[in-house]
Amino acid sequence: MTVRREQYFTYLLLGVFSLIALVPIVGIIFTALQQQGSLSSFGQPDGLHFGNFADAWREGNFADYLRSSAIVVVAVVAFSTVFSIMAGYAFGMMRFRGSSVLFYVLLLGLMVPLEAFIVPLYYDLRDLNLTDTYWALIWPQVGVSTAFGTFWMRAFFSSVPRSLVEAARLDGSSSWHTLWRVVLPLGRPAVLTMVVLIFMWTWNEFLLALVMVSDEGLRTAPLGLAFFQGRNTTDFALLAAGAVIVATPVVLVYVFLQRHFIRGMLTGAVKG
Amino acid sequence: MAGVSFEAVTKRYGDVEAVRELSLEIADREFVVLVGPSGSGKTTALRMLAGLEAISEGVVRIGEREVNRVSPRDRDIAMVFQDYALYPQMTVRDNLAFGLRRRKTPKADIESRVDRAAEALELGALLDRRPRELSGGQQQRVALGRALVRDPQVFLMDEPLSNLDAKLRVQTRGEIKRLQKEVGTTTVYVTHDQVEAMTMGDRIAVMNDGRLEQAGTPEELYERPANRFVAGFIGSPGMSFAEVSAEDGGLRGRGFRMPAPPTPGAAGGGELVLGIRPEHVRPWRDDAGLAGPIEGTVAYVEALGRETFLGVDVEGGDRFIVCVEGRAGEQPGDRFRFGVATEGVRLFEREGGAAVRQAEPAR
């Protein structure tokens, strides 16, 4: 009886938490489907207005914003994944002098918020003529993401049996070959999880884009959304439709990779 | 093929000396077992030979070549790891071929070598499986096969049987020994199991606390241990020890007295430790030519079927292990009389434990 009661309680608790997470999302979707100009999120629906998405897309110029976001995200994810894998392998697998000091220096990148250094960063990039280019959005985020990614991949590499790497060395494999052909194939969940996380953070990055670019054509989706909201302060349905458009890619990536994502999150937590 | 030599090799981790001045010659085609308790430095010695640990002092040679600064892949060695270290994402075939491919061996050659190894180890039906689809014993054979196909100068094996169950271990023990004789590759084998060492090695090197205690054939180690550590480590059940004093051509222990072994110099006086193996300690019979009788209380009974070992505590606290053929009727707590075959007596210095004399092997 107690077991059953516990079960009910667990479901109840999880149900409440799910509700807390879901209500705003459902609210936004609901609003996005309402007639333009109406005011309430959950109030009297008078049909589903899918046309809102097309209107928002056109009026908000989301095609350009999403393209910019895609360019930045793909570049950041690609560079930081490769760098993180290589640095994580070095920290997790190789013994070299000063490795722990270097690792702590790297962790600074995780600890210091972007807000703390965005102003000097702006001046530096302006001196290099990089402001108002995609590079101003890509490089800083590669830096920040690589700090996290190295931390993440190091944890994975540390969990790989050392004997596997030693066997490969004795078999004549170079460090480079051992990393890409022997060890990394085992780390797919860890890598994919990292990709999802970096994708999410890069996609949602707002402040950097706000400071570094003023050209309309370079604006990323979250920035575009903010400007779109500034122009449409009254039409909640269009605003909500814009928000859904901007959020969809992240949701899709997550849904697509969620199986690996969950497994990656558990890597090291449970003995395989 | 090539021999291996350690010349005063030392390995330090900070202030800790894991291996101290190890000197050992291993002949071409020889099967040498490094044995010792955990922390004795045997695995470290093997890893230095493999190039997986840097050498702090001394020289390691494979053949004539000094390999201290040669990378592992250029040493022409193959190693079988305790956890097998098979590449999980590759099939058995790819695991076997991996090392050959890295060395740019011609394709046809790789195929024939893989097939030959698979045949020798009965892996033919498993070639397209992945390691996780194999049993422990099969994985172990793949690990052996991976070393075998490489046809290296030296095989290194780091406790390769410790993850197998007892029956499979005995079976694989024979298999490894047979394969080694067949291919004739110099082999260095690390284990903490002295039975494994005794049954497999042409020669055994016993290590303790980073030092080489003795190297010799299994028979030498068993019959003429160089010191008390080797005497106690080799043999199962182990040698019984008792503190004795040499006097008047005899040995006096705390609860017994016996004539000294008939070798000059044995009883030159002083404080000694007597060591005797269970097979030389037998139930007392007047006509058996044993020294004794010594009387004590049975502390435990270990019946193995063909023979029974009794632990007997004598007055003064020393315990002798007595070997009784077949089943013994004694129970713990019973009084028991036994005698000692003096040809099996070994004597050691009380300080340091070095053997006092090397008795002729008992027949």
XYZ file of C-alpha atoms in Angstrom:
635
model
C 0.000 0.000 0.000
C 2.794 2.325 0.929
C 4.551 1.564 -2.337
C 1.429 2.471 -4.267
C 0.985 5.663 -2.311
C 4.588 6.555 -3.003
C 3.972 5.948 -6.665
C 0.947 8.238 -6.696
C 2.919 10.872 -4.910
C 5.764 10.602 -7.407
C 3.383 10.985 -10.327
C 1.669 13.910 -8.669
C 4.961 15.693 -8.068
C 6.230 15.045 -11.580
C 2.862 16.122 -12.972
C 3.081 19.443 -11.142
C 6.597 20.075 -12.381
C 5.660 19.188 -15.956
C 2.734 21.551 -15.721
C 4.968 24.367 -14.512
C 7.282 23.758 -17.467
C 4.527 23.354 -20.013
C 2.107 26.158 -19.175
C 4.177 29.030 -20.650
C 4.996 27.030 -23.774
C 1.405 26.017 -24.345
C 0.402 29.618 -23.623
C 2.724 30.954 -26.321
C 1.563 28.420 -28.887
C -2.048 29.142 -28.012
C -1.514 32.855 -28.357
C 0.294 32.394 -31.647
C -2.772 30.673 -33.047
C -5.268 33.327 -31.954
C -6.731 35.997 -34.133
C -4.385 38.932 -34.606
C -5.166 41.795 -32.279
C -6.829 39.665 -29.577
C -5.433 40.051 -26.087
C -5.566 36.929 -23.936
C -3.493 33.772 -24.097
C -5.965 31.184 -22.921
C -9.174 33.054 -23.597
C -11.950 32.123 -26.007
C -10.253 30.712 -29.104
C -12.117 31.482 -32.286
C -10.363 29.044 -34.559
C -6.724 28.307 -35.220
C -5.008 31.011 -37.234
C -1.975 29.332 -38.740
C -1.616 32.275 -41.069
C -0.061 34.192 -38.164
C 3.181 32.346 -38.714
C 3.363 33.381 -42.347
C 2.585 36.985 -41.416
C 5.168 37.069 -38.668
C 7.748 35.434 -40.946
C 7.172 38.089 -43.612
C 6.775 41.132 -41.410
C 9.525 40.205 -39.015
C 12.019 39.412 -41.759
C 12.743 36.108 -40.001
C 14.167 34.495 -43.118
C 17.226 36.768 -42.848
C 17.522 36.447 -39.084
C 17.315 32.679 -39.168
C 19.900 32.526 -41.927
C 22.296 34.637 -39.849
C 21.639 32.484 -36.808
C 22.228 29.328 -38.810
C 25.545 30.601 -40.156
C 26.746 31.601 -36.676
C 25.496 28.450 -34.967
C 26.951 26.052 -37.528
C 30.334 27.768 -37.393
C 30.402 27.966 -33.589
C 29.284 24.365 -33.129
C 31.745 23.071 -35.713
C 34.783 24.964 -34.434
C 34.098 24.467 -30.746
C 33.317 20.770 -31.170
C 36.607 20.088 -32.908
C 38.590 22.247 -30.473
C 36.826 20.786 -27.417
C 37.442 17.234 -28.515
C 41.132 17.853 -29.062
C 41.641 19.859 -25.866
C 39.512 17.430 -23.839
C 41.609 14.527 -25.111
C 44.802 16.285 -24.111
C 43.522 17.079 -20.628
C 41.800 13.743 -20.089
C 44.301 11.345 -21.589
C 47.739 12.886 -21.787
C 50.083 13.612 -18.924
C 51.980 16.842 -19.409
C 53.545 19.480 -17.233
C 51.222 22.280 -16.183
C 48.078 20.474 -17.285
C 46.136 21.257 -14.127
C 47.083 24.951 -14.145
C 46.095 25.225 -17.796
C 42.852 23.461 -17.101
C 41.925 25.919 -14.351
C 42.757 28.827 -16.634
C 40.416 27.295 -19.162
C 37.697 26.972 -16.557
C 37.786 30.750 -16.157
C 36.033 30.846 -19.497
C 33.163 28.997 -17.854
C 33.051 31.143 -14.771
C 33.330 34.677 -16.124
C 30.058 35.905 -17.642
C 30.030 37.535 -21.057
C 28.679 40.730 -19.520
C 31.945 41.143 -17.618
C 34.104 41.516 -20.691
C 31.809 42.461 -23.525
C 32.786 46.137 -23.535
C 36.575 45.631 -23.876
C 35.836 42.827 -26.294
C 33.839 45.241 -28.423
C 36.741 47.689 -28.601
C 39.195 44.910 -29.407
C 37.056 43.579 -32.215
C 36.439 47.084 -33.516
C 40.204 47.661 -33.695
C 40.466 44.478 -35.698
C 37.665 45.640 -38.005
C 35.610 42.643 -37.051
C 32.537 44.338 -35.633
C 29.556 44.125 -37.912
C 30.781 40.827 -39.318
C 29.790 37.264 -38.540
C 33.235 36.708 -37.043
C 32.400 39.055 -34.184
C 29.600 36.673 -33.291
C 31.464 33.471 -34.024
C 34.876 33.789 -32.355
C 33.795 34.961 -28.898
C 31.225 32.205 -28.747
C 33.733 29.630 -29.948
C 35.928 30.734 -27.053
C 33.221 30.454 -24.442
C 31.824 27.190 -25.813
C 35.259 25.593 -26.075
C 35.815 26.252 -22.369
C 32.670 24.327 -21.553
C 33.247 21.736 -24.273
C 36.761 20.956 -23.077
C 35.477 20.524 -19.548
C 32.755 18.224 -20.855
C 34.923 16.137 -23.167
C 37.675 15.820 -20.574
C 35.142 14.146 -18.277
C 34.292 11.701 -21.063
C 37.913 10.943 -21.963
C 38.809 10.407 -18.316
C 36.146 7.710 -18.159
C 37.610 5.760 -21.089
C 39.810 2.868 -19.914
C 43.429 3.932 -20.293
C 44.361 0.451 -21.464
C 42.378 1.036 -24.662
C 44.596 3.960 -25.592
C 47.696 2.050 -24.565
C 46.662 -0.915 -26.693
C 46.262 1.420 -29.669
C 49.682 2.957 -29.012
C 51.293 -0.462 -28.933
C 49.424 -1.352 -32.101
C 51.191 1.514 -33.814
C 48.493 4.162 -33.641
C 49.456 7.845 -33.341
C 47.696 10.059 -30.797
C 45.742 11.664 -33.632
C 44.574 8.337 -35.008
C 43.833 6.969 -31.533
C 41.650 9.960 -30.758
C 39.544 9.935 -33.911
C 39.383 6.230 -34.676
C 39.641 4.412 -31.371
C 38.342 6.618 -28.580
C 35.952 9.098 -30.156
C 33.603 6.517 -31.705
C 32.786 5.512 -28.120
C 31.953 9.089 -27.225
C 29.067 9.719 -29.608
C 26.548 10.371 -26.805
C 28.948 12.756 -25.085
C 29.724 14.625 -28.313
C 26.093 14.864 -29.399
C 25.062 16.137 -25.985
C 27.742 18.769 -26.187
C 26.575 19.722 -29.687
C 22.993 20.155 -28.475
C 24.040 22.284 -25.526
C 26.344 24.517 -27.571
C 23.711 24.780 -30.281
C 21.135 25.925 -27.724
C 23.364 28.449 -26.029
C 24.639 29.896 -29.288
C 21.190 30.051 -30.813
C 19.778 31.895 -27.818
C 22.710 34.304 -27.412
C 21.365 37.836 -27.385
C 23.761 40.276 -25.769
C 26.725 39.577 -28.032
C 24.645 40.024 -31.170
C 23.136 43.204 -29.764
C 26.535 44.773 -29.077
C 28.599 43.511 -31.996
C 26.347 43.999 -35.029
C 24.199 46.883 -36.159
C 23.690 45.760 -39.750
C 20.130 44.462 -40.163
C 21.376 41.673 -42.406
C 23.661 40.255 -39.720
C 21.125 40.152 -36.903
C 20.497 36.756 -35.398
C 17.046 35.373 -34.624
C 16.769 36.354 -30.918
C 17.888 39.892 -31.763
C 15.498 40.025 -34.690
C 12.744 38.845 -32.399
C 13.489 41.639 -29.946
C 13.322 44.267 -32.693
C 10.180 42.674 -34.045
C 8.642 42.905 -30.582
C 9.665 46.546 -30.364
C 7.764 47.246 -33.554
C 4.663 45.234 -32.608
C 3.985 46.039 -29.005
C 0.280 45.409 -29.315
C -0.172 42.362 -31.472
C 0.453 39.476 -29.123
C -0.525 36.834 -31.654
C 2.168 37.953 -34.077
C 4.715 38.308 -31.277
C 3.973 34.801 -30.073
C 4.171 33.449 -33.616
C 7.602 35.079 -33.980
C 8.729 33.539 -30.696
C 7.593 30.100 -31.814
C 9.457 30.501 -35.109
C 12.676 31.414 -33.304
C 12.376 28.605 -30.765
C 11.458 25.839 -33.215
C 14.989 24.963 -34.476
C 16.249 24.395 -30.944
C 13.274 22.182 -30.122
C 13.780 20.231 -33.347
C 17.471 19.679 -32.667
C 16.690 18.549 -29.146
C 13.912 16.170 -30.209
C 16.116 14.758 -32.940
C 19.042 14.082 -30.633
C 17.294 13.585 -27.306
C 18.018 9.878 -26.996
C 21.746 10.526 -27.239
C 21.356 13.650 -25.154
C 19.927 11.770 -22.188
C 22.504 9.014 -22.509
C 25.261 11.624 -22.676
C 23.958 13.334 -19.557
C 24.188 9.995 -17.747
C 27.692 9.173 -19.009
C 29.877 8.571 -16.016
C 26.919 8.738 -13.639
C 26.044 5.093 -14.077
C 28.520 2.316 -14.601
C 28.008 0.986 -18.120
C 62.597 -12.845 -31.750
C 64.821 -11.328 -29.129
C 65.761 -11.519 -25.491
C 65.024 -8.808 -22.991
C 67.211 -7.348 -20.317
C 66.601 -5.056 -17.407
C 69.824 -3.465 -16.192
C 69.497 -1.850 -12.743
C 66.150 -0.374 -13.696
C 64.472 1.936 -11.204
C 61.087 3.618 -11.388
C 60.229 6.494 -9.077
C 56.921 8.273 -8.589
C 57.933 11.299 -6.558
C 59.520 9.867 -3.438
C 58.102 6.394 -3.914
C 60.281 3.788 -5.580
C 57.962 1.407 -7.369
C 60.819 -0.637 -8.831
C 64.328 -0.659 -7.342
C 67.375 -1.566 -9.357
C 65.747 -4.442 -11.163
C 68.268 -6.532 -13.070
C 66.934 -9.476 -15.027
C 68.014 -11.253 -18.204
C 65.338 -12.949 -20.260
C 66.591 -15.229 -22.992
C 65.226 -15.384 -26.512
C 62.120 -17.650 -26.708
C 61.907 -17.840 -22.938
C 58.634 -17.623 -20.983
C 59.321 -15.623 -17.834
C 56.695 -14.922 -15.211
C 56.947 -11.867 -12.982
C 55.097 -12.761 -9.819
C 54.552 -10.990 -6.541
C 51.892 -9.549 -4.290
C 50.069 -6.387 -5.374
C 52.277 -3.323 -5.145
C 55.413 -5.375 -5.706
C 56.319 -3.513 -8.900
C 55.787 -6.336 -11.376
C 53.249 -4.491 -13.527
C 55.363 -1.327 -13.433
C 58.347 -3.350 -14.669
C 56.243 -4.737 -17.514
C 54.939 -1.295 -18.416
C 58.460 0.074 -18.543
C 59.345 -2.696 -20.949
C 56.290 -1.775 -23.018
C 57.233 1.904 -23.020
C 54.044 2.902 -21.226
C 56.009 4.182 -18.218
C 59.188 6.230 -18.388
C 62.296 4.698 -16.832
C 63.813 6.730 -13.982
C 67.182 4.971 -13.990
C 68.845 2.021 -15.675
C 68.553 0.508 -19.115
C 65.979 -1.735 -20.742
C 67.031 -3.654 -23.840
C 65.063 -5.662 -26.336
C 67.586 -7.765 -28.178
C 70.704 -5.640 -28.378
C 68.815 -2.385 -28.695
C 68.386 -0.012 -25.779
C 64.725 1.027 -25.793
C 64.566 3.568 -22.962
C 63.612 6.336 -25.365
C 61.919 4.283 -28.055
C 58.165 4.856 -28.357
C 55.897 1.867 -27.605
C 54.890 1.383 -31.220
C 58.502 1.151 -32.354
C 59.484 -1.492 -29.805
C 57.917 -4.327 -31.774
C 56.083 -5.792 -28.833
C 52.482 -6.838 -28.287
C 50.647 -6.730 -25.015
C 47.633 -8.513 -23.593
C 45.929 -6.362 -20.985
C 44.131 -7.463 -17.865
C 40.857 -5.981 -19.123
C 41.704 -7.106 -22.703
C 41.345 -3.530 -24.018
C 39.521 -4.657 -27.163
C 38.261 -1.863 -29.411
C 34.525 -2.000 -28.642
C 33.293 -0.473 -31.892
C 35.257 -2.844 -34.121
C 34.498 -6.420 -35.065
C 36.785 -9.208 -33.943
C 38.338 -9.223 -37.419
C 39.075 -5.498 -37.254
C 40.446 -5.846 -33.752
C 42.864 -8.484 -34.963
C 43.822 -6.543 -38.076
C 44.125 -3.116 -36.436
C 47.808 -3.306 -35.551
C 48.743 -4.758 -38.927
C 46.851 -2.052 -40.790
C 48.584 0.630 -38.764
C 51.880 -0.883 -39.869
C 50.850 -0.858 -43.510
C 51.033 -4.618 -43.863
C 49.870 -5.749 -47.340
C 46.179 -6.613 -47.407
C 46.599 -10.235 -48.441
C 49.142 -10.736 -45.696
C 46.760 -9.258 -43.107
C 43.999 -11.591 -44.207
C 46.110 -14.699 -44.032
C 47.548 -13.780 -40.650
C 44.124 -12.995 -39.198
C 42.771 -16.260 -40.531
C 45.677 -18.198 -39.082
C 45.298 -16.599 -35.642
C 41.549 -17.114 -35.747
C 42.101 -20.764 -36.513
C 44.684 -21.237 -33.779
C 42.374 -19.671 -31.217
C 39.082 -21.036 -32.605
C 37.754 -17.581 -33.344
C 36.662 -18.357 -36.897
C 32.934 -18.188 -36.201
C 33.256 -14.987 -34.187
C 35.137 -12.802 -36.660
C 32.184 -10.578 -37.496
C 31.025 -10.070 -33.945
C 31.809 -7.155 -31.712
C 33.526 -7.603 -28.346
C 30.358 -6.992 -26.319
C 28.740 -9.952 -28.063
C 31.452 -12.299 -26.771
C 31.857 -14.142 -23.479
C 34.780 -13.327 -21.189
C 36.743 -16.322 -22.413
C 36.172 -15.412 -26.057
C 37.217 -11.825 -25.448
C 40.343 -13.130 -23.809
C 41.130 -15.217 -26.881
C 40.631 -12.210 -29.147
C 43.087 -10.259 -26.979
C 45.583 -13.080 -27.369
C 44.917 -13.215 -31.083
C 45.563 -9.515 -31.430
C 49.016 -10.047 -29.959
C 49.602 -13.200 -31.967
C 48.887 -11.772 -35.438
C 51.462 -9.075 -34.930
C 54.256 -11.648 -34.662
C 56.264 -9.303 -32.445
C 59.656 -9.799 -30.832
C 58.173 -9.983 -27.347
C 54.747 -10.759 -25.879
C 53.816 -8.914 -22.732
C 50.912 -10.204 -20.664
C 49.507 -8.331 -17.709
C 47.411 -10.717 -15.607
C 45.459 -11.830 -18.660
C 43.583 -14.591 -16.843
C 42.435 -12.747 -13.764
C 38.976 -11.983 -15.163
C 38.192 -15.585 -16.050
C 36.475 -18.133 -13.825
C 38.622 -20.788 -12.199
C 37.961 -23.586 -14.691
C 38.504 -21.455 -17.766
C 41.637 -20.048 -16.210
C 43.205 -23.483 -15.914
C 42.249 -24.288 -19.493
C 43.550 -21.008 -20.908
C 46.745 -21.342 -18.912
C 47.610 -24.457 -20.882
C 46.529 -22.827 -24.115
C 48.818 -19.818 -23.682
C 51.734 -22.025 -22.770
C 51.151 -24.223 -25.825
C 50.844 -21.235 -28.177
C 53.997 -19.689 -26.800
C 55.939 -22.889 -27.390
C 54.513 -23.108 -30.895
C 55.441 -19.605 -31.999
C 58.542 -19.382 -29.794
C 58.111 -15.713 -29.004
C 59.840 -14.388 -25.891
C 57.126 -13.775 -23.318
C 56.989 -11.759 -20.116
C 53.926 -12.620 -18.094
C 52.767 -10.812 -14.971
C 50.584 -12.438 -12.356
C 50.006 -12.372 -8.622
C 48.934 -16.010 -8.693
C 51.863 -18.231 -7.798
C 50.109 -21.338 -9.153
C 49.895 -19.634 -12.534
C 53.565 -18.715 -12.245
C 54.633 -22.241 -11.315
C 52.664 -23.922 -14.081
C 53.478 -21.531 -16.913
C 56.937 -20.072 -16.525
C 60.190 -21.477 -17.857
C 61.566 -19.162 -15.236
C 59.923 -17.149 -12.509
C 61.023 -13.806 -11.129
C 59.573 -13.149 -7.700
C 59.187 -9.476 -6.844
C 58.382 -7.857 -3.545
C 58.259 -4.226 -2.560
C 59.862 -3.114 -5.829
C 62.780 -5.534 -5.562
C 63.569 -8.736 -7.372
C 63.773 -11.357 -4.635
C 64.794 -14.317 -6.761
C 64.699 -15.488 -10.355
C 64.918 -19.131 -11.278
C 63.103 -22.170 -12.575
C 59.918 -23.155 -10.749
C 61.803 -26.071 -9.207
C 64.646 -23.872 -7.952
C 62.238 -21.456 -6.378
C 60.285 -24.219 -4.755
C 63.204 -26.271 -3.528
C 65.856 -23.639 -2.901
C 64.176 -20.354 -2.092
C 66.698 -17.576 -1.650
C 64.893 -16.085 1.294
C 61.944 -16.390 3.568
C 59.706 -14.211 1.379
C 60.112 -16.454 -1.672
C 59.734 -19.550 0.493
C 56.456 -18.262 1.859
C 55.139 -16.910 -1.423
C 55.759 -19.941 -3.606
C 53.785 -23.101 -2.874
C 50.200 -23.636 -1.854
C 49.549 -24.061 0.979
C 52.621 -22.101 1.959
C 55.645 -23.122 3.924
C 55.307 -23.303 7.710
C 57.789 -21.220 9.673
C 59.019 -21.530 13.233
C 61.724 -19.678 15.110
C 64.487 -22.048 16.226
C 67.883 -21.940 17.864
C 70.718 -24.146 16.653
C 72.378 -26.043 19.445
C 74.316 -29.321 19.848
C 73.749 -30.392 16.278
C 70.024 -29.959 16.742
C 67.331 -27.339 16.378
C 65.297 -26.228 19.352
C 61.978 -24.510 18.744
C 59.592 -23.129 21.319
C 57.589 -26.324 21.566
C 59.760 -28.961 19.897
C 63.266 -30.237 19.259
C 64.668 -31.977 16.208
C 67.991 -33.051 14.768
C 69.491 -30.497 12.403
C 69.572 -31.341 8.709
C 72.732 -33.268 7.871
C 74.511 -30.496 6.008
C 77.641 -28.843 7.371
C 77.272 -25.233 8.296
C 73.594 -25.519 8.933
C 73.773 -25.289 12.650
C 76.668 -22.953 13.135
C 74.844 -21.511 16.079
C 72.482 -18.577 16.342
C 68.910 -17.658 15.957
C 67.220 -19.024 12.861
C 63.846 -19.543 11.228
C 62.942 -23.036 10.174
C 60.811 -23.448 7.096
C 59.128 -26.654 6.068
C 56.613 -27.414 3.332
C 53.423 -29.342 4.160
C 54.493 -32.431 2.207
C 57.484 -32.814 4.532
C 55.340 -32.670 7.641
C 53.468 -35.965 8.111
C 51.429 -37.777 10.734
C 53.768 -39.481 13.235
C 54.733 -43.104 12.628
C 57.586 -44.724 14.488
C 59.052 -46.380 11.436
C 58.791 -43.519 8.974
C 62.206 -41.986 9.615
C 60.762 -38.650 10.633
C 62.179 -36.256 13.195
C 59.830 -35.921 16.127
C 57.305 -36.597 17.354
C 55.968 -33.070 17.759
C 52.578 -32.685 19.376
C 50.021 -29.954 18.950
C 46.350 -29.079 18.630
C 44.513 -29.153 15.319
C 43.428 -25.587 14.465
C 41.740 -26.239 11.124
C 41.121 -29.023 8.614
C 41.197 -28.445 4.846
C 39.993 -31.555 3.044
C 40.778 -31.346 -0.691
C 39.780 -34.942 -1.471
C 43.056 -36.511 -2.522
C 44.787 -35.026 0.492
C 43.928 -33.143 3.630
C 45.858 -30.271 5.156
C 45.778 -29.841 8.916
C 46.887 -26.666 10.600
C 48.441 -27.772 13.885
C 49.391 -25.310 16.628
C 52.271 -26.500 18.791
C 53.199 -25.251 22.225
C 54.751 -21.808 21.964
C 52.425 -20.657 19.196
C 54.032 -21.925 15.980
C 51.693 -23.442 13.434
C 52.691 -26.325 11.141
C 50.682 -27.368 8.127
C 50.585 -31.150 7.903
C 49.771 -33.027 4.716
C 47.707 -36.180 5.262
C 46.954 -38.464 2.338
C 43.267 -38.994 1.651
C 40.768 -37.996 4.298
C 41.805 -37.270 7.863
C 39.586 -38.115 10.807
C 40.815 -35.216 12.942
C 38.633 -32.366 14.046
C 39.688 -28.903 15.191
C 40.660 -29.121 18.855
C 42.005 -32.726 18.643
C 45.517 -33.461 19.842
C 47.770 -34.549 16.975
C 51.295 -35.928 16.660
C 53.423 -35.404 13.597
C 57.001 -35.659 12.407
C 59.234 -33.741 10.029
C 61.248 -35.153 7.134
C 64.540 -33.394 7.788
C 65.552 -33.297 4.134
C 62.715 -30.805 3.626
C 63.921 -28.420 6.294
C 65.050 -24.985 5.088
C 66.714 -22.491 7.371
C 66.631 -18.728 7.166
C 68.313 -15.944 9.066
C 65.990 -14.371 11.538
C 67.163 -10.896 10.558
C 66.542 -10.208 6.872
C 65.303 -13.721 6.150
C 68.082 -14.808 3.753
C 68.425 -18.567 3.264
C 71.177 -19.994 5.459
C 71.895 -22.957 3.294
C 70.599 -24.366 0.069
C 69.683 -27.945 0.823
C 69.676 -30.482 -1.955
C 66.238 -30.874 -3.451
C 64.197 -33.435 -1.588
C 63.312 -36.449 -3.650
